[in-house]
Coordinates of C-alpha atoms in Angstrom, one line a residue:
M1 CA 35.4 12.4 13.6
N2 CA 31.7 12.8 14.3
G3 CA 31.5 15.6 11.7
D4 CA 33.0 13.3 9.1
L5 CA 30.4 10.7 9.9
L6 CA 27.6 13.2 9.6
R7 CA 29.0 14.5 6.3
L8 CA 29.4 11.0 4.8
Y9 CA 26.5 9.3 6.2
G10 CA 24.0 11.9 7.3
T11 CA 24.2 10.4 10.8
N12 CA 26.8 10.0 13.6
E13 CA 25.7 6.4 14.1
R14 CA 28.6 4.0 13.3
E15 CA 28.1 0.6 11.7
P16 CA 28.7 -2.4 14.0
E17 CA 32.3 -3.4 14.5
S18 CA 33.5 -6.3 12.3
R19 CA 36.3 -8.8 12.8
T20 CA 38.2 -10.9 10.2
L21 CA 38.6 -14.6 11.1
V22 CA 41.3 -16.6 9.2
A23 CA 42.1 -20.2 8.9
G24 CA 44.8 -20.9 6.2
D25 CA 43.5 -19.8 2.8
L26 CA 40.0 -19.3 4.2
S27 CA 38.8 -16.0 5.7
V28 CA 35.4 -14.6 6.8
T29 CA 34.2 -11.4 8.4
L30 CA 32.2 -11.6 11.6
Q31 CA 29.7 -8.7 12.1
D32 CA 26.7 -8.6 14.4
G33 CA 27.1 -12.3 15.0
N34 CA 26.8 -13.2 11.4
L35 CA 29.3 -14.1 8.6
R36 CA 30.1 -11.8 5.7
T37 CA 32.2 -12.3 2.6
L38 CA 33.6 -15.8 3.0
R39 CA 36.7 -16.1 0.8
F40 CA 39.1 -18.8 -0.2
R41 CA 42.4 -17.7 -1.6
G42 CA 40.9 -14.3 -2.1
H43 CA 38.0 -15.5 -4.2
E44 CA 34.4 -14.8 -2.9
V45 CA 32.7 -18.1 -2.0
L46 CA 29.7 -16.8 -0.2
R47 CA 28.4 -13.2 0.3
A48 CA 26.9 -14.1 3.7
V49 CA 25.7 -16.7 6.2
A50 CA 23.3 -15.3 8.7
F51 CA 20.7 -16.4 11.3
L52 CA 17.9 -13.9 10.8
V53 CA 14.5 -13.4 12.3
R54 CA 11.8 -11.3 10.5
D55 CA 8.7 -9.9 12.1
K56 CA 5.2 -10.5 10.6
D57 CA 5.7 -7.6 8.1
W58 CA 9.2 -8.9 7.1
G59 CA 11.0 -6.3 9.2
T60 CA 14.2 -7.4 10.7
C61 CA 14.3 -8.2 14.5
G62 CA 17.7 -7.2 15.8
A63 CA 19.6 -9.6 17.9
E64 CA 20.8 -8.7 21.5
I65 CA 24.1 -10.6 21.7
A66 CA 25.6 -11.8 24.9
D67 CA 28.5 -14.0 26.1
L68 CA 30.4 -13.6 22.8
Q69 CA 33.6 -15.6 22.7
I70 CA 36.1 -15.7 19.9
G71 CA 39.0 -18.1 20.0
A72 CA 41.4 -20.4 18.2
A73 CA 40.4 -24.0 17.4
G74 CA 43.6 -25.7 16.3
P75 CA 44.6 -24.2 13.0
G76 CA 41.1 -22.6 12.7
F77 CA 38.8 -20.4 14.7
S78 CA 35.7 -20.7 16.9
V79 CA 32.9 -18.3 17.9
S80 CA 30.0 -18.8 20.3
Y81 CA 27.4 -16.5 21.7
K82 CA 23.8 -16.1 22.9
A83 CA 21.4 -14.2 20.7
R84 CA 17.9 -12.9 21.9
F85 CA 15.5 -11.8 19.2
T86 CA 12.4 -9.8 20.3
A87 CA 9.1 -9.8 18.4
P88 CA 6.9 -6.7 18.4
S89 CA 4.6 -8.5 20.8
G90 CA 7.4 -8.8 23.3
A91 CA 8.0 -12.5 22.9
H92 CA 11.7 -13.6 22.9
L93 CA 13.5 -16.2 20.7
D94 CA 16.7 -17.3 22.5
C95 CA 19.4 -18.9 20.4
A96 CA 22.7 -20.6 21.3
I97 CA 25.0 -19.9 18.3
T98 CA 28.3 -21.7 17.5
I99 CA 30.6 -21.1 14.5
T100 CA 33.7 -23.1 13.8
G101 CA 36.2 -22.7 10.9
T102 CA 39.1 -24.8 9.6
E103 CA 41.3 -24.3 6.5
K104 CA 38.5 -25.6 4.2
T105 CA 35.3 -25.7 6.2
V106 CA 32.9 -23.3 8.1
T107 CA 30.0 -24.6 10.3
F108 CA 27.4 -22.3 11.7
S109 CA 24.9 -23.9 14.1
A110 CA 21.8 -22.4 16.0
D111 CA 19.9 -24.1 18.8
C112 CA 16.7 -22.0 19.6
V113 CA 13.7 -21.8 21.9
S114 CA 11.1 -19.1 22.6
D115 CA 9.7 -17.9 25.9
A116 CA 6.2 -17.3 24.3
D117 CA 4.5 -18.0 21.0
F118 CA 6.8 -16.0 18.7
E119 CA 5.0 -14.6 15.5
T120 CA 7.5 -14.3 12.6
A121 CA 7.6 -14.4 8.8
R122 CA 10.9 -16.3 8.9
A123 CA 13.3 -17.5 11.6
G124 CA 16.4 -19.3 10.5
F125 CA 19.4 -19.3 8.2
V126 CA 19.9 -17.3 5.1
V127 CA 22.9 -18.0 2.8
L128 CA 23.8 -15.6 0.0
H129 CA 25.8 -16.7 -3.1
P130 CA 27.3 -13.9 -5.1
V131 CA 26.1 -13.2 -8.6
I132 CA 29.2 -11.8 -10.3
G133 CA 31.1 -14.7 -12.0
V134 CA 28.2 -17.0 -10.9
A135 CA 25.1 -16.0 -13.0
G136 CA 24.6 -18.4 -15.8
Q137 CA 27.2 -20.9 -14.6
P138 CA 26.6 -24.5 -13.8
V139 CA 25.4 -25.5 -10.3
T140 CA 24.5 -28.8 -8.7
V141 CA 21.6 -28.9 -6.3
C142 CA 20.9 -31.9 -3.9
H143 CA 17.3 -32.2 -2.8
G144 CA 15.9 -33.5 0.5
D145 CA 14.6 -36.6 -1.2
G146 CA 18.1 -37.6 -2.3
G147 CA 17.6 -36.4 -5.9
V148 CA 20.5 -34.5 -7.6
E149 CA 19.8 -31.6 -10.2
H150 CA 22.4 -30.4 -12.6
A151 CA 21.4 -27.0 -13.7
H152 CA 22.7 -23.4 -14.2
W153 CA 22.3 -20.3 -12.0
P154 CA 19.7 -18.0 -13.5
D155 CA 21.1 -15.4 -15.9
Q156 CA 18.0 -13.3 -16.5
I157 CA 16.4 -12.7 -13.2
E158 CA 14.0 -15.6 -12.3
P159 CA 10.7 -14.3 -10.9
W160 CA 10.0 -17.4 -8.9
Q161 CA 12.2 -19.8 -6.9
P162 CA 14.8 -21.4 -9.2
F163 CA 15.4 -24.2 -6.8
K164 CA 13.3 -25.8 -4.0
E165 CA 13.7 -28.6 -1.4
I166 CA 17.4 -27.9 -1.1
S167 CA 19.8 -30.0 1.1
A168 CA 23.1 -28.9 -0.6
I169 CA 24.4 -26.6 -3.3
T170 CA 27.7 -27.2 -5.1
H171 CA 29.2 -24.4 -7.3
Q172 CA 32.5 -23.4 -8.9
V173 CA 34.1 -20.5 -7.1
A174 CA 37.0 -20.1 -9.5
P175 CA 39.0 -22.5 -11.8
G176 CA 40.1 -25.4 -9.5
I177 CA 38.0 -24.2 -6.6
S178 CA 34.5 -25.4 -5.7
A179 CA 32.3 -25.2 -2.7
V180 CA 29.5 -27.4 -1.2
T181 CA 27.0 -25.6 1.1
E182 CA 24.9 -28.0 3.1
F183 CA 21.6 -27.1 4.9
V184 CA 20.4 -29.0 7.9
G185 CA 17.4 -28.9 10.2
D186 CA 14.5 -27.6 8.0
I187 CA 13.3 -27.2 4.4
F188 CA 15.3 -24.7 2.3
E189 CA 14.7 -23.1 -1.1
M190 CA 16.2 -20.3 -3.1
E191 CA 15.1 -17.0 -4.6
D192 CA 16.8 -14.7 -7.0
Q193 CA 17.5 -11.7 -4.9
R194 CA 18.4 -9.6 -7.9
N195 CA 14.6 -9.0 -8.1
W196 CA 15.1 -6.6 -5.3
T197 CA 18.6 -5.4 -6.5
D198 CA 20.4 -7.5 -3.8
G199 CA 23.7 -8.7 -5.3
S200 CA 23.0 -12.3 -4.5
Y201 CA 21.0 -15.5 -4.8
K202 CA 19.4 -16.2 -1.4
T203 CA 18.8 -19.6 0.1
Y204 CA 16.6 -19.4 3.0
V205 CA 14.6 -21.6 5.4
R206 CA 10.9 -22.4 5.2
P207 CA 9.2 -22.4 1.8
L208 CA 7.2 -19.3 1.0
A209 CA 4.2 -21.5 -0.1
L210 CA 3.7 -22.3 3.6
P211 CA 1.5 -19.8 5.6
W212 CA 3.2 -16.7 7.0
P213 CA 3.4 -15.1 9.3
Y214 CA 3.5 -18.2 11.6
S215 CA 4.1 -18.9 15.2
V216 CA 7.2 -20.5 16.8
P217 CA 5.5 -22.2 19.8
K218 CA 6.6 -21.5 23.3
D219 CA 9.2 -23.9 24.7
E220 CA 9.5 -26.1 21.5
P221 CA 13.1 -26.1 20.7
F222 CA 14.5 -26.3 17.1
S223 CA 17.9 -26.5 15.6
Q224 CA 19.5 -25.6 12.2
K225 CA 22.9 -25.8 10.7
V226 CA 24.8 -24.6 7.6
V227 CA 28.1 -26.3 6.6
V228 CA 30.4 -24.9 3.9
A229 CA 33.2 -27.2 2.5
I230 CA 35.8 -26.0 0.0
K231 CA 37.5 -28.3 -2.5
A232 CA 40.6 -26.9 -4.2
A233 CA 43.3 -28.1 -6.5
A234 CA 46.8 -27.4 -5.3
D235 CA 47.5 -25.2 -8.3
A236 CA 44.3 -23.1 -8.0
V237 CA 45.3 -19.5 -8.5
P238 CA 44.6 -16.9 -5.8
A239 CA 42.4 -14.0 -6.7
A240 CA 44.1 -10.8 -7.9
G241 CA 44.6 -8.2 -5.1
A242 CA 42.5 -5.2 -4.7
S243 CA 45.4 -2.8 -4.2
G244 CA 46.7 -0.3 -6.7
A245 CA 45.3 2.3 -9.0
I246 CA 42.1 1.7 -10.9
A247 CA 42.2 1.7 -14.7
L248 CA 39.4 3.0 -16.8
H249 CA 38.1 2.1 -20.4
L250 CA 35.7 4.2 -22.2
T251 CA 33.5 2.9 -25.1
P252 CA 31.2 5.1 -27.3
T253 CA 27.6 3.9 -27.4
K254 CA 24.5 4.9 -29.5
Q255 CA 22.5 5.6 -26.4
R256 CA 21.7 9.0 -25.1
F257 CA 21.5 10.1 -21.5
P258 CA 17.9 10.1 -20.2
E259 CA 15.9 13.1 -19.0
I260 CA 15.8 13.6 -15.2
G261 CA 12.6 13.3 -13.3
V262 CA 11.8 14.6 -9.8
G263 CA 9.0 13.1 -7.7
L264 CA 6.1 15.1 -6.1
R265 CA 4.0 14.0 -3.1
P266 CA 0.8 15.9 -1.9
E267 CA 2.0 15.9 1.7
C268 CA 5.1 17.9 0.7
L269 CA 3.3 20.6 -1.3
G270 CA 4.3 23.5 1.0
Q271 CA 8.0 22.4 0.9
E272 CA 7.8 21.8 -2.8
R273 CA 6.6 25.4 -3.5
A274 CA 9.5 26.8 -1.5
A275 CA 12.0 24.5 -3.4
L276 CA 10.7 25.1 -6.8
G277 CA 13.8 26.9 -8.1
I278 CA 15.9 23.8 -7.5
L279 CA 14.2 22.1 -10.5
Q280 CA 15.9 24.5 -13.0
A281 CA 19.2 24.3 -11.1
I282 CA 19.4 20.4 -11.6
G283 CA 18.1 20.4 -15.1
A284 CA 15.1 18.4 -14.4
R285 CA 12.7 17.8 -17.3
H286 CA 9.8 15.8 -15.7
L287 CA 7.7 16.0 -12.5
I288 CA 6.4 12.6 -11.5
A289 CA 3.3 13.4 -9.4
H290 CA 2.1 10.7 -7.1
F291 CA -1.7 10.4 -6.9
D292 CA -3.5 7.8 -4.7
P293 CA -7.3 8.2 -4.2
G294 CA -7.2 5.4 -1.6
A295 CA -4.9 7.6 0.6
G296 CA -7.3 10.5 0.3
H297 CA -5.6 12.4 -2.6
G298 CA -8.1 14.5 -4.4
L299 CA -8.6 17.9 -6.1
P300 CA -6.3 19.8 -3.8
A301 CA -3.3 17.5 -4.7
L302 CA -4.0 18.0 -8.4
K303 CA -4.3 21.7 -8.1
G304 CA -1.0 21.8 -6.3
Y305 CA 0.6 19.8 -9.1
A306 CA -0.9 22.1 -11.7
E307 CA 0.6 25.2 -9.9
L308 CA 4.1 23.6 -9.6
A309 CA 3.9 22.5 -13.3
E310 CA 2.9 26.0 -14.5
R311 CA 5.6 27.7 -12.4
S312 CA 8.3 25.3 -13.4
G313 CA 7.4 24.7 -17.0
L314 CA 8.2 21.0 -16.7
K315 CA 6.3 18.1 -18.1
V316 CA 4.1 16.2 -15.7
T317 CA 3.6 12.4 -15.4
L318 CA 0.6 11.6 -13.1
E319 CA 1.4 8.4 -11.3
V320 CA -2.0 6.9 -10.3
A321 CA -2.8 4.1 -8.0
V322 CA -6.1 3.1 -9.6
P323 CA -8.5 1.9 -6.8
C324 CA -10.4 -0.6 -9.0
K325 CA -13.3 -0.5 -6.5
A326 CA -15.9 0.7 -9.0
P327 CA -16.4 0.3 -12.7
L328 CA -13.1 1.3 -14.4
N329 CA -14.8 3.7 -16.9
A330 CA -16.4 5.5 -14.0
E331 CA -13.1 5.7 -11.9
M332 CA -11.2 7.0 -15.0
A333 CA -14.0 9.4 -15.9
E334 CA -13.8 10.8 -12.3
L335 CA -10.0 11.2 -12.5
A336 CA -10.2 12.9 -15.9
A337 CA -12.8 15.4 -14.5
L338 CA -10.6 16.2 -11.5
V339 CA -7.5 16.7 -13.8
R340 CA -9.5 19.1 -16.0
K341 CA -10.9 21.0 -12.9
A342 CA -7.5 21.3 -11.5
G343 CA -6.1 22.7 -14.8
L344 CA -3.4 20.0 -14.8
V345 CA -1.9 19.4 -18.2
L346 CA -0.4 15.9 -18.5
D347 CA 2.4 14.9 -20.6
T348 CA 2.0 11.2 -19.6
L349 CA -0.2 9.1 -17.4
F350 CA 1.1 6.1 -15.5
V351 CA -1.6 3.8 -14.2
C352 CA -1.2 0.9 -11.8
P353 CA -4.0 -1.1 -9.9
A354 CA -3.6 -0.1 -6.3
V355 CA -3.7 -3.7 -5.3
D356 CA -0.7 -4.4 -7.5
R357 CA 1.5 -2.3 -5.2
Q358 CA 1.5 -5.2 -2.7
S359 CA 3.6 -8.2 -3.6
T360 CA 2.0 -11.6 -4.2
P361 CA 4.7 -14.1 -3.0
P362 CA 5.1 -17.6 -4.4
G363 CA 2.2 -19.9 -3.2
S364 CA -0.1 -17.0 -2.3
V365 CA -3.5 -16.3 -3.8
W366 CA -3.4 -13.4 -6.3
P367 CA -5.9 -10.7 -5.1
D368 CA -8.9 -9.7 -7.2
C369 CA -7.9 -7.2 -10.0
P370 CA -9.4 -6.3 -13.3
P371 CA -7.5 -7.4 -16.4
L372 CA -4.7 -4.9 -17.2
A373 CA -6.0 -4.6 -20.7
D374 CA -9.3 -3.3 -19.2
V375 CA -7.4 -0.8 -17.0
Y376 CA -5.4 0.5 -19.9
A377 CA -8.5 0.7 -22.2
A378 CA -10.4 2.8 -19.7
A379 CA -7.4 5.2 -19.2
R380 CA -7.0 5.7 -23.0
A381 CA -10.7 6.3 -23.4
V382 CA -10.7 9.4 -21.2
F383 CA -7.0 10.5 -21.9
P384 CA -6.9 9.8 -25.7
R385 CA -4.0 12.2 -26.5
V386 CA -1.8 11.4 -23.4
R387 CA 0.9 8.9 -23.6
L388 CA 0.1 5.9 -21.3
G389 CA 2.6 4.2 -19.1
G390 CA 2.2 0.8 -17.3
G391 CA 4.3 -1.4 -15.1
M392 CA 4.6 -1.3 -11.3
M393 CA 4.6 1.6 -8.9
S394 CA 6.6 -0.7 -6.7
Y395 CA 9.7 -2.6 -7.8
F396 CA 11.0 -4.8 -10.5
T397 CA 10.1 -7.8 -8.4
E398 CA 6.4 -7.2 -8.9
L399 CA 6.8 -6.4 -12.6
N400 CA 8.8 -9.6 -13.1
R401 CA 6.1 -11.6 -11.4
K402 CA 3.1 -9.9 -13.1
R403 CA 4.3 -8.8 -16.5
V404 CA 2.2 -6.1 -18.0
P405 CA 1.1 -6.4 -21.6
G406 CA 3.7 -4.1 -23.2
D407 CA 1.8 -3.8 -26.5
L408 CA -1.0 -1.9 -24.8
I409 CA 1.2 0.9 -23.3
D410 CA 3.5 3.5 -24.6
Y411 CA 6.3 2.9 -22.0
V412 CA 7.0 0.6 -19.1
S413 CA 8.2 1.7 -15.7
H414 CA 9.2 0.4 -12.2
C415 CA 11.2 1.5 -9.2
T416 CA 13.9 -0.2 -7.1
N417 CA 14.9 0.1 -3.5
P418 CA 18.3 -1.0 -1.9
I419 CA 17.2 -1.7 1.7
V420 CA 14.4 -4.3 1.2
H421 CA 16.5 -7.0 2.9
A422 CA 19.6 -5.4 4.3
A423 CA 20.6 -1.8 5.1
D424 CA 24.3 -2.0 5.9
D425 CA 26.6 0.3 3.8
L426 CA 28.2 -2.6 1.8
S427 CA 24.9 -4.3 0.9
V428 CA 23.4 -1.0 -0.3
M429 CA 26.4 -0.3 -2.6
Q430 CA 26.5 -3.9 -3.9
T431 CA 23.0 -3.4 -5.3
F432 CA 24.5 -2.0 -8.5
E433 CA 25.8 -5.5 -9.3
A434 CA 22.1 -6.6 -9.4
L435 CA 20.7 -3.4 -11.0
R436 CA 22.5 -4.1 -14.3
F437 CA 20.7 -7.5 -14.4
V438 CA 17.4 -5.7 -13.6
V439 CA 17.7 -3.5 -16.7
S440 CA 18.9 -6.2 -18.9
S441 CA 16.1 -8.5 -17.8
T442 CA 13.5 -5.8 -18.4
R443 CA 14.9 -5.2 -21.8
A444 CA 14.7 -9.0 -22.5
I445 CA 11.0 -8.9 -21.6
Y446 CA 10.0 -5.7 -23.3
G447 CA 12.6 -5.3 -26.0
E448 CA 13.0 -1.6 -27.2
K449 CA 9.8 -0.4 -25.5
P450 CA 10.4 3.1 -24.0
Y451 CA 11.5 2.5 -20.4
R452 CA 11.6 4.6 -17.3
I453 CA 12.8 3.9 -13.8
G454 CA 11.9 5.7 -10.5
P455 CA 11.4 7.3 -8.2
S456 CA 14.1 5.1 -6.8
T457 CA 15.7 6.2 -3.5
I458 CA 17.6 4.7 -0.6
P459 CA 14.7 5.2 1.9
M460 CA 11.6 3.1 1.1
R461 CA 8.5 5.1 0.1
Q462 CA 6.1 2.1 0.1
N463 CA 6.4 -1.5 1.4
P464 CA 5.0 -4.1 -0.9
Y465 CA 5.8 -6.9 1.6
G466 CA 4.1 -5.8 4.8
S467 CA 1.5 -3.4 6.2
S468 CA 3.8 -0.4 6.2
T469 CA 7.4 0.9 5.9
K470 CA 9.4 1.1 9.1
D471 CA 9.6 4.4 11.0
N472 CA 13.2 5.4 11.8
P473 CA 13.2 8.5 14.0
S474 CA 16.8 7.9 15.0
G475 CA 18.1 7.5 11.5
C476 CA 19.6 4.0 11.9
R477 CA 20.6 1.7 9.2
I478 CA 17.4 -0.5 9.1
P479 CA 15.7 -2.3 6.2
M480 CA 12.5 -1.0 4.8
A481 CA 12.8 2.4 6.5
N482 CA 10.9 5.3 5.3
V483 CA 13.7 7.6 6.3
D484 CA 17.4 6.8 5.7
A485 CA 20.0 9.4 6.9
R486 CA 22.5 8.3 4.2
H487 CA 20.1 10.0 1.6
N488 CA 21.2 13.2 3.2
G489 CA 25.0 12.7 3.1
Q490 CA 27.8 12.1 0.7
F491 CA 26.9 8.4 0.7
G492 CA 23.6 9.3 -0.9
A493 CA 25.4 11.4 -3.6
A494 CA 27.6 8.5 -4.5
W495 CA 24.7 6.0 -4.5
T496 CA 22.8 8.4 -6.9
L497 CA 25.7 8.8 -9.3
A498 CA 26.5 5.1 -9.2
Y499 CA 22.9 4.3 -10.0
A500 CA 22.9 6.6 -13.0
T501 CA 26.2 5.1 -14.2
T502 CA 24.7 1.6 -14.0
V503 CA 21.7 2.4 -16.2
A504 CA 23.2 5.1 -18.4
T505 CA 23.7 2.9 -21.5
T506 CA 20.3 1.1 -21.4
G507 CA 18.4 3.7 -23.4
L508 CA 16.2 4.9 -20.6
E509 CA 13.6 7.6 -21.4
V510 CA 13.4 9.1 -17.9
L511 CA 15.4 8.4 -14.7
T512 CA 14.0 9.6 -11.3
L513 CA 16.2 9.4 -8.2
S514 CA 14.6 11.8 -5.8
T515 CA 11.6 13.7 -4.9
L516 CA 11.7 17.5 -4.7
A517 CA 11.1 17.8 -0.9
G518 CA 10.8 15.7 2.2
S519 CA 12.8 12.7 3.3
F520 CA 13.3 11.5 -0.3
G521 CA 14.1 15.0 -1.6
L522 CA 16.8 17.4 -2.6
V523 CA 16.6 20.0 0.3
A524 CA 18.2 19.5 3.7
G525 CA 16.2 19.4 6.8
E526 CA 17.1 20.4 10.3
G527 CA 20.2 18.8 11.9
E528 CA 21.8 17.6 8.7
A529 CA 25.4 18.1 7.5
V530 CA 24.4 21.0 5.3
A531 CA 22.3 23.9 6.5
Q532 CA 18.5 23.5 6.5
G533 CA 16.9 24.5 3.2
K534 CA 20.2 24.1 1.3
L535 CA 20.9 21.4 -1.4
R536 CA 21.7 18.0 -0.2
P537 CA 24.8 16.5 -1.8
L538 CA 22.8 14.3 -4.2
A539 CA 21.2 17.4 -5.7
R540 CA 24.6 18.6 -6.9
V541 CA 25.1 15.2 -8.6
L542 CA 21.7 15.4 -10.2
A543 CA 22.7 18.8 -11.6
R544 CA 25.7 17.2 -13.3
L545 CA 23.4 14.4 -14.6
G546 CA 20.8 16.9 -15.8
A547 CA 23.4 18.7 -17.9
L548 CA 24.1 15.4 -19.7
T549 CA 20.4 14.9 -20.8
G550 CA 20.3 14.0 -24.6
Q551 CA 24.1 13.6 -24.9
A552 CA 25.6 10.5 -26.3
V553 CA 26.8 8.2 -23.5
H554 CA 30.2 6.5 -23.3
A555 CA 30.2 3.3 -21.3
V556 CA 32.9 3.3 -18.6
E557 CA 34.6 0.1 -17.5
T558 CA 36.7 0.2 -14.4
S559 CA 39.1 -2.5 -13.2
R560 CA 37.3 -2.3 -9.7
P561 CA 33.6 -2.1 -10.3
D562 CA 33.1 -2.9 -6.7
A563 CA 34.9 0.4 -5.8
V564 CA 34.5 2.9 -8.5
L565 CA 31.8 3.4 -11.2
G566 CA 31.5 5.9 -14.0
L567 CA 29.8 7.3 -17.0
A568 CA 31.0 9.7 -19.8
S569 CA 29.9 11.9 -22.6
E570 CA 32.2 13.2 -25.3
E571 CA 33.6 15.9 -23.1
C572 CA 32.8 14.9 -19.5
L573 CA 33.6 11.9 -17.2
L574 CA 31.8 11.4 -13.9
L575 CA 33.1 9.0 -11.3
A576 CA 31.7 7.7 -8.0
N577 CA 33.6 6.1 -5.2
I578 CA 31.2 3.6 -3.6
T579 CA 33.6 2.6 -0.8
P580 CA 34.6 4.2 2.5
E581 CA 38.3 4.2 1.5
V582 CA 40.2 6.5 -0.8
Q583 CA 40.5 5.2 -4.4
T584 CA 43.1 6.2 -6.9
V585 CA 42.0 6.3 -10.6
I586 CA 44.3 6.5 -13.6
L587 CA 42.6 8.8 -16.2
P588 CA 42.4 8.0 -19.9
S589 CA 44.1 11.3 -20.8
T590 CA 45.1 14.4 -19.0
P591 CA 41.9 16.4 -18.3
R592 CA 41.3 20.1 -18.7
A593 CA 39.6 20.3 -15.3
V594 CA 38.8 18.1 -12.3
T595 CA 36.1 19.0 -9.7
L596 CA 35.0 17.2 -6.6
I597 CA 31.3 17.7 -7.0
G598 CA 29.9 20.0 -4.4
E599 CA 33.3 21.1 -3.3
D600 CA 36.6 22.5 -4.8
A601 CA 38.5 22.0 -8.1
L602 CA 41.4 19.6 -7.8
P603 CA 44.9 19.6 -9.5
V604 CA 44.8 18.5 -13.0
A605 CA 46.9 15.3 -13.5
G606 CA 47.0 11.9 -15.1
Q607 CA 45.4 10.3 -12.0
V608 CA 42.9 11.4 -9.4
S609 CA 42.2 10.3 -5.8
L610 CA 38.5 9.9 -4.9
P611 CA 37.8 10.5 -1.2
P612 CA 35.3 8.1 0.6
Y613 CA 32.1 8.2 -1.4
G614 CA 33.5 11.0 -3.4
C615 CA 31.9 12.1 -6.7
I616 CA 34.2 13.7 -9.3
E617 CA 33.5 15.6 -12.6
I618 CA 36.4 15.5 -15.1
V619 CA 36.4 17.7 -18.2
L620 CA 38.2 15.8 -20.9

């Protein structure tokens, strides 16, 4: 079994055990002391209710749980336990937790006290509402002053908080079913978590306009509570079950599949030289070369990129974090001189002020930064015949909050990362629900402007929300980690293919979902499921995607987009299973060949079984 875990997840670590609690038509999953996927008659009411503690850099402080008791409470259920959260300083926040559920209500309470001043960016409840079937729909928000707001959930992704000073939220779950979620004990507000590709709207404690990090004083207790109440008509129809084979519907589009990019990093130059042959094997067309003078990158990095470009024959985008410490004309002239001295020929230049890699949360003071028009003008002056890209080196969140002047650049670009807030398997795979809103929101802002995404990977290459990414030497599932073992396993392959399927019909110019080497790369390291130096599973997926470059794309709808995602060309269908269960898919026609990507051919038939996180290529 450990071999299966390593092959699937790149690690033998298991996710925490979960348990389903049921009271009549209401059910919820208990995992790590928090609640996941609250359902009523099978309909998803809330994605999660959790009591979370973040450190000063927004990293998650794990809870040490003791005295867990789960039992019946009349026709419902009850849970109680003690949770201890430990800050990097060693201070402890101790919380007594109680959860009760009846046939139409769930109550989650926390009574907390710290044994020393506890530095935190947030300590308290977070409630996640789903986005599918909710985005754009009516919602009623009760405020702390007694006011009532009748509004709609954001459809396009809202850059700032859509609702503040929240005491309760009422929304329709399904025809004849509504839910009231009440927040007690502090000031709550909401953010549109789709900014970070989380598949949810998040209501959280403590307004971001207040200073952070802040200190929970020693021996000063506080309490919070969340209450969810369901209202349902007697004839409200249960949700359709998730069992049975999955149906597909293919629709031709006028879009063509983008070119595949691969990221380069100066610290990986030696490994990149050794792995250079992989670029041709996966059909890559672009090298996305990262260059940050503030991190000490200089002429040696550019010479390395020039060597890799000459040997591979691929086009180069130089991704530059502009220091903006000296006059822009001088900084750009120095960059141009280094590029010429290195012999590096650029296809495109992407520039982003270094300071814009860090997020500016609501209520914060924007850091000093030259006008973007001046940055772009300085770049064009010294690279007059090179296409210029702008946007954010970080994530859509930052682009949505600081929208670059699209008329001054030749293309817009950003990245995404699926482990900003949560790193469990389900949350990572649910990010595709939000990714489709990310690309549609970008298109709403920038129209038909040429558009690129990436490098986007499961591990986080840079943390816009704190001083650094999180080291992860044991390969655990932790948010904001600079190493994530799942990148190395079949999970990473399924995530990569599912990402491509989600953005395939949006007219992207270049899609970059890996670097060449290192922890974000295509080549296995020591102790992985495949031999050191061999291709990771995601590389074999990228090879299939590279073969589609320039081909007309068919949109693929599946009857279970929470389980299987796909894309197609005229002759090829690619499917990804984004779940840990076997999924059976009915094919639109009897194929000529079926191959489990990276493994063996399968029998040709009218339906196919996708193993956990399996990726399949079907020749139509």
